[in-house]
Coordinates of C-alpha atoms and ligand atoms in Angstrom, one line a residue:
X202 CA 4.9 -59.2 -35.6
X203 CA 4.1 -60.6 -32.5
X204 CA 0.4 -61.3 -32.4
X205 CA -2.3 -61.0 -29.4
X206 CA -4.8 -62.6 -28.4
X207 CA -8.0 -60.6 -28.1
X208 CA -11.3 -60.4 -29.2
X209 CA -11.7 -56.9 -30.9
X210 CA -9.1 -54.3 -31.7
X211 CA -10.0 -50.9 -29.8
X212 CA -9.3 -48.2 -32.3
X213 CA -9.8 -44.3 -32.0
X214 CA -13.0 -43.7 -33.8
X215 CA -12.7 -39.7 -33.2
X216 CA -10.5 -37.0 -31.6
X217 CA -11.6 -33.4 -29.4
X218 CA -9.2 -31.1 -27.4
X219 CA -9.9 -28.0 -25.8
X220 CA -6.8 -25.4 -24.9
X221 CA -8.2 -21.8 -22.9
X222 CA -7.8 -18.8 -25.2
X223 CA -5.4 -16.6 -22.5
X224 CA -2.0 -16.8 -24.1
X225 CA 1.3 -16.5 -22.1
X226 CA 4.2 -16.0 -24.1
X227 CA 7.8 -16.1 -23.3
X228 CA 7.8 -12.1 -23.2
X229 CA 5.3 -12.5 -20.0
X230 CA 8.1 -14.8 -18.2
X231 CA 11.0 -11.7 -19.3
X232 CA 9.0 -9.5 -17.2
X233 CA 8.5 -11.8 -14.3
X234 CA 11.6 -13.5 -13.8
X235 CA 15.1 -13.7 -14.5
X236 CA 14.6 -15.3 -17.9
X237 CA 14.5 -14.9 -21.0
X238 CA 12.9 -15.6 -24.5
X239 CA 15.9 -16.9 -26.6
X240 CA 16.6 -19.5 -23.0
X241 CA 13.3 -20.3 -22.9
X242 CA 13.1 -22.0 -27.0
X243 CA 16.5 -22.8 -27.5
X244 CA 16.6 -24.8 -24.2
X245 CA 12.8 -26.4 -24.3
X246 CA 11.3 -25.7 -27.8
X247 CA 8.4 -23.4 -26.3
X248 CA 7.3 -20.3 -27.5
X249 CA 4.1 -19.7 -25.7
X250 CA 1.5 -21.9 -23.5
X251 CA -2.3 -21.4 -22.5
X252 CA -3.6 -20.5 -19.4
X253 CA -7.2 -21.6 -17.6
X254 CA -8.3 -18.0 -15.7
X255 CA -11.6 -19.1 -14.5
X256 CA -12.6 -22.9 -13.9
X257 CA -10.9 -26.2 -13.3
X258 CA -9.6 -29.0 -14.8
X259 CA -12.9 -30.7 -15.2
X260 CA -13.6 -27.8 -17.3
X261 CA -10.9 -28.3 -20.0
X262 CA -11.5 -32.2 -19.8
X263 CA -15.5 -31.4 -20.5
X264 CA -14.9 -28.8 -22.9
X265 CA -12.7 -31.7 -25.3
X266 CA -15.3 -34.1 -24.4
X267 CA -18.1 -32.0 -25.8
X268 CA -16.3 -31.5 -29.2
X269 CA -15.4 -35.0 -29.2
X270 CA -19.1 -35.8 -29.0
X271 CA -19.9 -33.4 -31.6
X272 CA -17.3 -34.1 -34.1
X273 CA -18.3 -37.8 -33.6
X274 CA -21.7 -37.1 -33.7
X275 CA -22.3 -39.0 -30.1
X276 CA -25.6 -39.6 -28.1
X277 CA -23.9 -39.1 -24.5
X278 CA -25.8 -41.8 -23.3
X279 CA -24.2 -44.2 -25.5
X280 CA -21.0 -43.8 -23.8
X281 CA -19.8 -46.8 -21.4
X282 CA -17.0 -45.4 -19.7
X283 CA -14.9 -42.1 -19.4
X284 CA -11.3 -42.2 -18.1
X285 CA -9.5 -39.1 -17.1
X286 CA -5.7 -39.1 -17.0
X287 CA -4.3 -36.2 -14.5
X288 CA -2.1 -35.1 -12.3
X289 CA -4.5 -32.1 -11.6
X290 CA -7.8 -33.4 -10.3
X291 CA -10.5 -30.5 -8.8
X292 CA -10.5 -31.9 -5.6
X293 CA -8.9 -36.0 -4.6
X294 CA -12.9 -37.2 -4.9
X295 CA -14.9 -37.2 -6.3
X296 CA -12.8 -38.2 -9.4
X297 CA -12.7 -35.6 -12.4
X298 CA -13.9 -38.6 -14.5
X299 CA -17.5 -38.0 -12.9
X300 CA -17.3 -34.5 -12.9
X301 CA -17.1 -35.1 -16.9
X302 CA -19.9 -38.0 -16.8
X303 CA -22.2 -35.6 -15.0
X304 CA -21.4 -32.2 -17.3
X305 CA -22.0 -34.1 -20.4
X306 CA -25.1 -36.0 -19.2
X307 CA -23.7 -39.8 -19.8
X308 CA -26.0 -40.9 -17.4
X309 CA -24.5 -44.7 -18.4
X310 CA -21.1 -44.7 -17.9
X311 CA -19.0 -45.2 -15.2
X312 CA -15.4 -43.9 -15.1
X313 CA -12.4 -42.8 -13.1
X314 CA -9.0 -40.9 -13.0
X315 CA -5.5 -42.0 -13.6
X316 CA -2.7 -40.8 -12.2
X317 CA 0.7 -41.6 -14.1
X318 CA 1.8 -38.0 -15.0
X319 CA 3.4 -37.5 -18.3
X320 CA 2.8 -40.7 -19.5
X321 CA -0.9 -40.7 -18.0
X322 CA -2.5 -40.4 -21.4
X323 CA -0.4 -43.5 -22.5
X324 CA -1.6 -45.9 -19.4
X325 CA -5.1 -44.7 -20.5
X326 CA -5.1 -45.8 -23.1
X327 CA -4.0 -49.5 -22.2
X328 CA -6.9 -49.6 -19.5
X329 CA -9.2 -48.3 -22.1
X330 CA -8.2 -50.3 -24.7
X331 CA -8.4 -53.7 -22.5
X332 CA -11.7 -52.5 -21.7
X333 CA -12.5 -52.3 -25.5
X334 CA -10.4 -55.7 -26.3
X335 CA -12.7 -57.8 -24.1
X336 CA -15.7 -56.9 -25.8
X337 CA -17.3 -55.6 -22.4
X338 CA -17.5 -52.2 -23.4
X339 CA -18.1 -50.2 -26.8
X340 CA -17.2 -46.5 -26.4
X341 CA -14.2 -45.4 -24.2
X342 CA -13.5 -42.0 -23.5
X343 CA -9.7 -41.3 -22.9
X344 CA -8.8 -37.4 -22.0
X345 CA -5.6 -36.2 -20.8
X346 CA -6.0 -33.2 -19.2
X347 CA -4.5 -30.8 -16.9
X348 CA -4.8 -27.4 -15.7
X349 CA -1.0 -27.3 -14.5
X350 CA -0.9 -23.6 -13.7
X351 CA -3.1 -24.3 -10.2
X352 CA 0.1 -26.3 -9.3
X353 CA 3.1 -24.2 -10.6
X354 CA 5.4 -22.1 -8.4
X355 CA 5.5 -18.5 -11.0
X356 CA 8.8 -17.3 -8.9
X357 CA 10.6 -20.4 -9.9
X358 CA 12.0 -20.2 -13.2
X359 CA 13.2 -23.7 -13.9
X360 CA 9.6 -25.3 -13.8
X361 CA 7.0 -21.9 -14.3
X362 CA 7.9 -21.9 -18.0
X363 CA 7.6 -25.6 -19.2
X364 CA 3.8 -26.1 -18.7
X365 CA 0.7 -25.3 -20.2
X366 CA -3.3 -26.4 -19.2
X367 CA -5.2 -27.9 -22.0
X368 CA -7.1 -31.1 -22.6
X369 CA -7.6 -33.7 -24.9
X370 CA -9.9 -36.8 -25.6
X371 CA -10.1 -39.9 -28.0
X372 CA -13.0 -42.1 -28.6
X373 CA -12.2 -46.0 -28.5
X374 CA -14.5 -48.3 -30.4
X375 CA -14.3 -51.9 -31.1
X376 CA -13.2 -53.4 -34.3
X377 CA -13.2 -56.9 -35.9
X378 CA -10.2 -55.8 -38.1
X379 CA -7.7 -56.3 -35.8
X380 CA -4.6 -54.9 -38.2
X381 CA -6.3 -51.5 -37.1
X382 CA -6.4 -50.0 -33.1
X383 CA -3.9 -50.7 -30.7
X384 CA -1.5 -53.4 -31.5
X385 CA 0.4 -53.5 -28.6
X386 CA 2.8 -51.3 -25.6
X387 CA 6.0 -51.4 -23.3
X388 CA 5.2 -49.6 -20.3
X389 CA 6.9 -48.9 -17.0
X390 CA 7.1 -47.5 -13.7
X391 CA 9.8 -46.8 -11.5
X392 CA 8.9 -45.6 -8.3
X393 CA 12.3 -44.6 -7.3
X394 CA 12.5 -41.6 -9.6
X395 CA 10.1 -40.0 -7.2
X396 CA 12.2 -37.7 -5.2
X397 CA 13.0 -35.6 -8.8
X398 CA 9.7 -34.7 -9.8
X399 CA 7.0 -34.3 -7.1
X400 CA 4.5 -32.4 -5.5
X401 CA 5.3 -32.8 -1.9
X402 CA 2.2 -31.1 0.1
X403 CA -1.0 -32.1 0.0
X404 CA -1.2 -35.6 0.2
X405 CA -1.6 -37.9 3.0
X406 CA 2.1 -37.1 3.9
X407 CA 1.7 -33.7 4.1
X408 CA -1.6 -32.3 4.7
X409 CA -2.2 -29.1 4.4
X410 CA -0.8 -26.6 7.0
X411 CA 0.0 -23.1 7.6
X412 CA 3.9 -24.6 7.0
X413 CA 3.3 -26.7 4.4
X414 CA 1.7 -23.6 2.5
X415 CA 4.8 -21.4 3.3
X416 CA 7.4 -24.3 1.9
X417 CA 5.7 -23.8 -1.2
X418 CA 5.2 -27.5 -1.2
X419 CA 2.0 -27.5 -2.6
X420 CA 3.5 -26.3 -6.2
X421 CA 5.3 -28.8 -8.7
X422 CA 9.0 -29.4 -8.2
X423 CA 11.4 -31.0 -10.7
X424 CA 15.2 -31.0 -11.1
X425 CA 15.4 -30.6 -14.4
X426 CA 18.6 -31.6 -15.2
X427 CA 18.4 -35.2 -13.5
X428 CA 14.7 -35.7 -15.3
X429 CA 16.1 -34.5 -18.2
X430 CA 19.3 -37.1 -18.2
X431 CA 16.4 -40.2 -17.2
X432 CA 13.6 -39.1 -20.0
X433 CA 15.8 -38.8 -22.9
X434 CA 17.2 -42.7 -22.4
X435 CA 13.9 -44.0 -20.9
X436 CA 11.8 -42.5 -24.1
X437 CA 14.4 -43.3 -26.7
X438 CA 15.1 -47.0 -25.5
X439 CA 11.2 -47.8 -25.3
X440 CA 10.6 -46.3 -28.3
X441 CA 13.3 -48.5 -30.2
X442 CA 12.0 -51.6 -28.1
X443 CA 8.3 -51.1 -29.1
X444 CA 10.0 -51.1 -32.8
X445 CA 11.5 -54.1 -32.2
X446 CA 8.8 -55.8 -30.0
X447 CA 6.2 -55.2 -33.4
X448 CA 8.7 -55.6 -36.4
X449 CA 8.7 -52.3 -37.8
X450 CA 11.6 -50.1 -38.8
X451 CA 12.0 -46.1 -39.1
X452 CA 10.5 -46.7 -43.0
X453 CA 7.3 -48.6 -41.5
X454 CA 6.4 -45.7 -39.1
X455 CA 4.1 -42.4 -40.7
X456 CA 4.6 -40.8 -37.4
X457 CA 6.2 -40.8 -34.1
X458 CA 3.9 -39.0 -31.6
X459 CA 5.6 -38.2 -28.5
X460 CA 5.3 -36.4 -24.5
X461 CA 6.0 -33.2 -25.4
X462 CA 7.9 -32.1 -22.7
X463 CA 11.2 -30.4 -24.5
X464 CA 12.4 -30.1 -28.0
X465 CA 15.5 -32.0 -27.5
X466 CA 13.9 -34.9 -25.6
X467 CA 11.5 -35.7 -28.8
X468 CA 14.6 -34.8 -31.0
X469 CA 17.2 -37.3 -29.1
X470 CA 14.1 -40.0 -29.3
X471 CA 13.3 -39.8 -32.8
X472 CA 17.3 -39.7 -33.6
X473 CA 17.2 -43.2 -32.0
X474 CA 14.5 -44.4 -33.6
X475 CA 16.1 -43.5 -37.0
X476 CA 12.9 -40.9 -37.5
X477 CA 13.0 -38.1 -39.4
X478 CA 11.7 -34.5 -38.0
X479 CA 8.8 -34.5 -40.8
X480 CA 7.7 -37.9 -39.2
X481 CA 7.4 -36.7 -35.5
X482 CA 4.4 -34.5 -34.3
X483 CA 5.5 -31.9 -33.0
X484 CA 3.1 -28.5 -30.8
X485 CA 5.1 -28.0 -27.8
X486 CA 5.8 -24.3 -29.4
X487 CA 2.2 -23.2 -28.6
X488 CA 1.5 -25.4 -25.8
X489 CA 3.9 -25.9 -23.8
X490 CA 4.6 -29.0 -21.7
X491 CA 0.1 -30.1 -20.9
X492 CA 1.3 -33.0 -19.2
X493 CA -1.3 -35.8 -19.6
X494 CA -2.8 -33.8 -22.6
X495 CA 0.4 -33.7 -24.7
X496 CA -0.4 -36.5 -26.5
X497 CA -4.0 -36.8 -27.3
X498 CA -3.7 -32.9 -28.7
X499 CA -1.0 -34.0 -31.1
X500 CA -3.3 -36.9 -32.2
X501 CA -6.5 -34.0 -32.6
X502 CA -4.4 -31.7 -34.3
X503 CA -2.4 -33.6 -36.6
X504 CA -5.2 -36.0 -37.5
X505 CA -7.5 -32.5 -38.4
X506 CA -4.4 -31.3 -40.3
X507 CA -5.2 -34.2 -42.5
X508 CA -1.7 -35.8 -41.7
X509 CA -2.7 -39.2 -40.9
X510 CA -4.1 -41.8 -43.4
X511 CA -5.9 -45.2 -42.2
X512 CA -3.2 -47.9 -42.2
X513 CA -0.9 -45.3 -40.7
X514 CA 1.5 -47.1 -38.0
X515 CA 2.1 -44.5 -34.9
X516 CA 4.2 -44.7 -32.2
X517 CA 3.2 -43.1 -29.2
X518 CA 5.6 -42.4 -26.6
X519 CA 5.8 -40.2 -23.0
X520 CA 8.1 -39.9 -20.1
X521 CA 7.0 -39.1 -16.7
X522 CA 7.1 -38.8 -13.0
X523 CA 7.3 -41.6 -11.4
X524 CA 9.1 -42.2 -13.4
X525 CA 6.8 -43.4 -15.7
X526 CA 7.5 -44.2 -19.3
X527 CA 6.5 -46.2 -22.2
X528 CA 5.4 -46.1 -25.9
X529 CA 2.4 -47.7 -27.7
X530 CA 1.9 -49.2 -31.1
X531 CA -1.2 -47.7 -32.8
X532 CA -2.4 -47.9 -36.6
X533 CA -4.1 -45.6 -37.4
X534 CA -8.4 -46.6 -38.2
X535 CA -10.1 -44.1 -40.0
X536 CA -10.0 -42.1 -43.3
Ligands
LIG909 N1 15.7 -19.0 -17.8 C1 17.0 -18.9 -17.7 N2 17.8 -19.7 -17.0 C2 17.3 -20.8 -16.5 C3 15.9 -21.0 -16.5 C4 15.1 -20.1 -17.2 N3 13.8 -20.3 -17.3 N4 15.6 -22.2 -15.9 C5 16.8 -22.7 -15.5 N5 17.8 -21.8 -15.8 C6 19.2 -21.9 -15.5 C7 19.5 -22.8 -14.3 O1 19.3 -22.2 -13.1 C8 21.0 -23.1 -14.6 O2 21.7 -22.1 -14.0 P1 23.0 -22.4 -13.2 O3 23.9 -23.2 -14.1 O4 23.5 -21.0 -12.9 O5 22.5 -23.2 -12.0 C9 21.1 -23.1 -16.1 O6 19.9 -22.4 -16.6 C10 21.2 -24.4 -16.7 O7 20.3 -25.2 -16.2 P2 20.2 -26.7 -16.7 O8 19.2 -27.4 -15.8 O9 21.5 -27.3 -17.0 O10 19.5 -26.5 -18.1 P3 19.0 -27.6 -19.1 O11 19.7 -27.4 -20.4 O12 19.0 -28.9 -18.4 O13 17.5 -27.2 -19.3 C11 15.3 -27.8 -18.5 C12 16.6 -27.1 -18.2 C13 14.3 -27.8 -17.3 C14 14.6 -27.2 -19.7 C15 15.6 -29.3 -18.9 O14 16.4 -29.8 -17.9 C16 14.4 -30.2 -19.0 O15 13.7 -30.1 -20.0 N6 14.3 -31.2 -18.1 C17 13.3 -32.2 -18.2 C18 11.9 -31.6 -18.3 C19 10.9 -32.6 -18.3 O16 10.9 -33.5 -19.2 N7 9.9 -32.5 -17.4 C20 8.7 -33.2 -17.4 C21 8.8 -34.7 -17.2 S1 8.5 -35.4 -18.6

């Protein structure tokens, strides 16, 4: 395995998530569009997703932080820095990250958002890993959290019924044992997958107008088909290169944890890695597609299921818009 150099290994010390209680199963999209159930998890996996009613993303990102700090048992003001991966900030500033610092009262961190969609979670955790690494800093926070339904189009059947809000965080801590924590990551950006999943009003391109509101262009687009084609061969072939990067083969690896975006995606990736479906965590079925907070809810719920033992070698792997794509080599650091 090829070593690094650092000074500590930052390793997840503790897990939160929060996903709102409203329910919207595939029988809701029946009676709202020209779909149906058996299209819907056949094609995707999904069988329901959740729903934020009242509130904002800052509220699902502060609601995992909060049980993050509990389950941890954290003093708030021990926290050094709080990153927030999203692609569905409150408001472009101030960043959700200090809409979190100020709700849970860690009057000493400092903190900021990440915008790498799908694979956000993923590029969070290198920055706050690095951070950890150095020795600068002792307790990350890295959420991934989204409240995707402010940004989804409920007359367009190809993209209304693959997302979901929820939120997730993970607390990174230093470690002198560096055979535990992150051990290493492949990831990638290619800017010129940007015209196939975008949200095109709203920006400094297109600022909000009366026509920009009636082009729907303030509502997520995607053609499927073409991200679909790109994310199966960009999350497969990262995931075997990460394998091959760290010397470890299908029989090293406890779990693959991957984006969970569709059923046949994650299936396609694990069939490359030589994985089998016990091995690969798997909640898209109740969630849906939670964009940055795919991930980090696997981790919470999978590690609470009791499924992951220290020494555990994970592979993490997402594939986004951008595109944006990559996978991470973590073993697992606590009993
Ligand atoms: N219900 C019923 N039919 C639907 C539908 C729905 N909810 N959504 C799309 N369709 C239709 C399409 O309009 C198309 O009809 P047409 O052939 O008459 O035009 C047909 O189903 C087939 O569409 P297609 O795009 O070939 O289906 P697919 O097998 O590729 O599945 C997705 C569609 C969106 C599920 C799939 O492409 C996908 O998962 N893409 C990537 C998603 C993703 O990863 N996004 C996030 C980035 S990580």
């Amino acid at each position: 395995m090829q070593k690094r150099n650092r000074l500590y290994s930052a390793v997840i010390t503790g897990v939160g998530m929060y996903v709102p209680e409203k329910v919207l199963d595939n029988k809701y999209f029946e009676s709202i569009l020209d779909t149906n159930d058996e299209w819907i998890r056949t094609r995707t996996g999904i069988k329901e997703r959740r729903v934020l009613e009242e509130g904002a993303t800052s509220l699902l990102a502060t609601k995992a932080v909060e049980d993050l700090l509990k389950s941890t048992n954290t003093d708030p003001m021990d926290v050094d820095v709080i990153i927030v991966a999203t692609v569905t900030p409150d408001m472009f500033f101030p960043s959700t990250a200090a809409l979190v610092q100020d709700n849970i009262g860690a009057k000493n961190a400092w903190g900021y958002d990440l915008s790498a969609a799908c694979s956000g979670f993923l590029f969070a955790m290198q920055s706050g890993a690095s951070l950890v690494e150095s020795g600068q800093y002792k307790k990350v926070i890295v959420v991934g959290a989204e409240k995707m339904s402010s940004i989804l189009d409920y007359t367009d059947r190809n993209t209304a019924i693959l997302f979901g809000d929820g939120a997730s965080a993970v607390l990174l801590e230093p470690s002198e044992d560096l055979s535990i924590g992150v051990q290493d990551s492949i990831l990638r950006t290619d800017g010129s997958g940007r015209d196939t999943l975008f949200m095109k009003g709203g920006g400094s391109l297109r600022p909000p107008t009366h026509e920009t509101v009636d082009n729907r262009e303030h509502y997520l687009y995607q053609d499927g088909k073409a991200v679909f084609k790109v994310a199966v061969k960009g999350m497969a072939d990262v995931s075997v290169e990460i394998m091959e990067k760290v010397g470890l083969s299908s029989n090293d690896i406890a779990y693959l944890v991957p984006h969970q975006a569709n059923l046949r995606i994650i299936d396609a990736t694990a069939r490359r890695m030589g994985i089998e479906s016990e091995k690969v965590t798997i909640n898209i079925a109740k969630y849906g597609n939670t964009t940055a907070g795919t991930i980090p809810l696997c981790l919470t719920e999978y590690y609470r299921d009791g499924k992951f033992k220290k020494g555990d070698n994970l592979i993490l792997a997402a594939f986004g818009a951008g595109y944006t794509w990559g996978a991470m080599h973590i073993v697992w650091g606590i009993d």
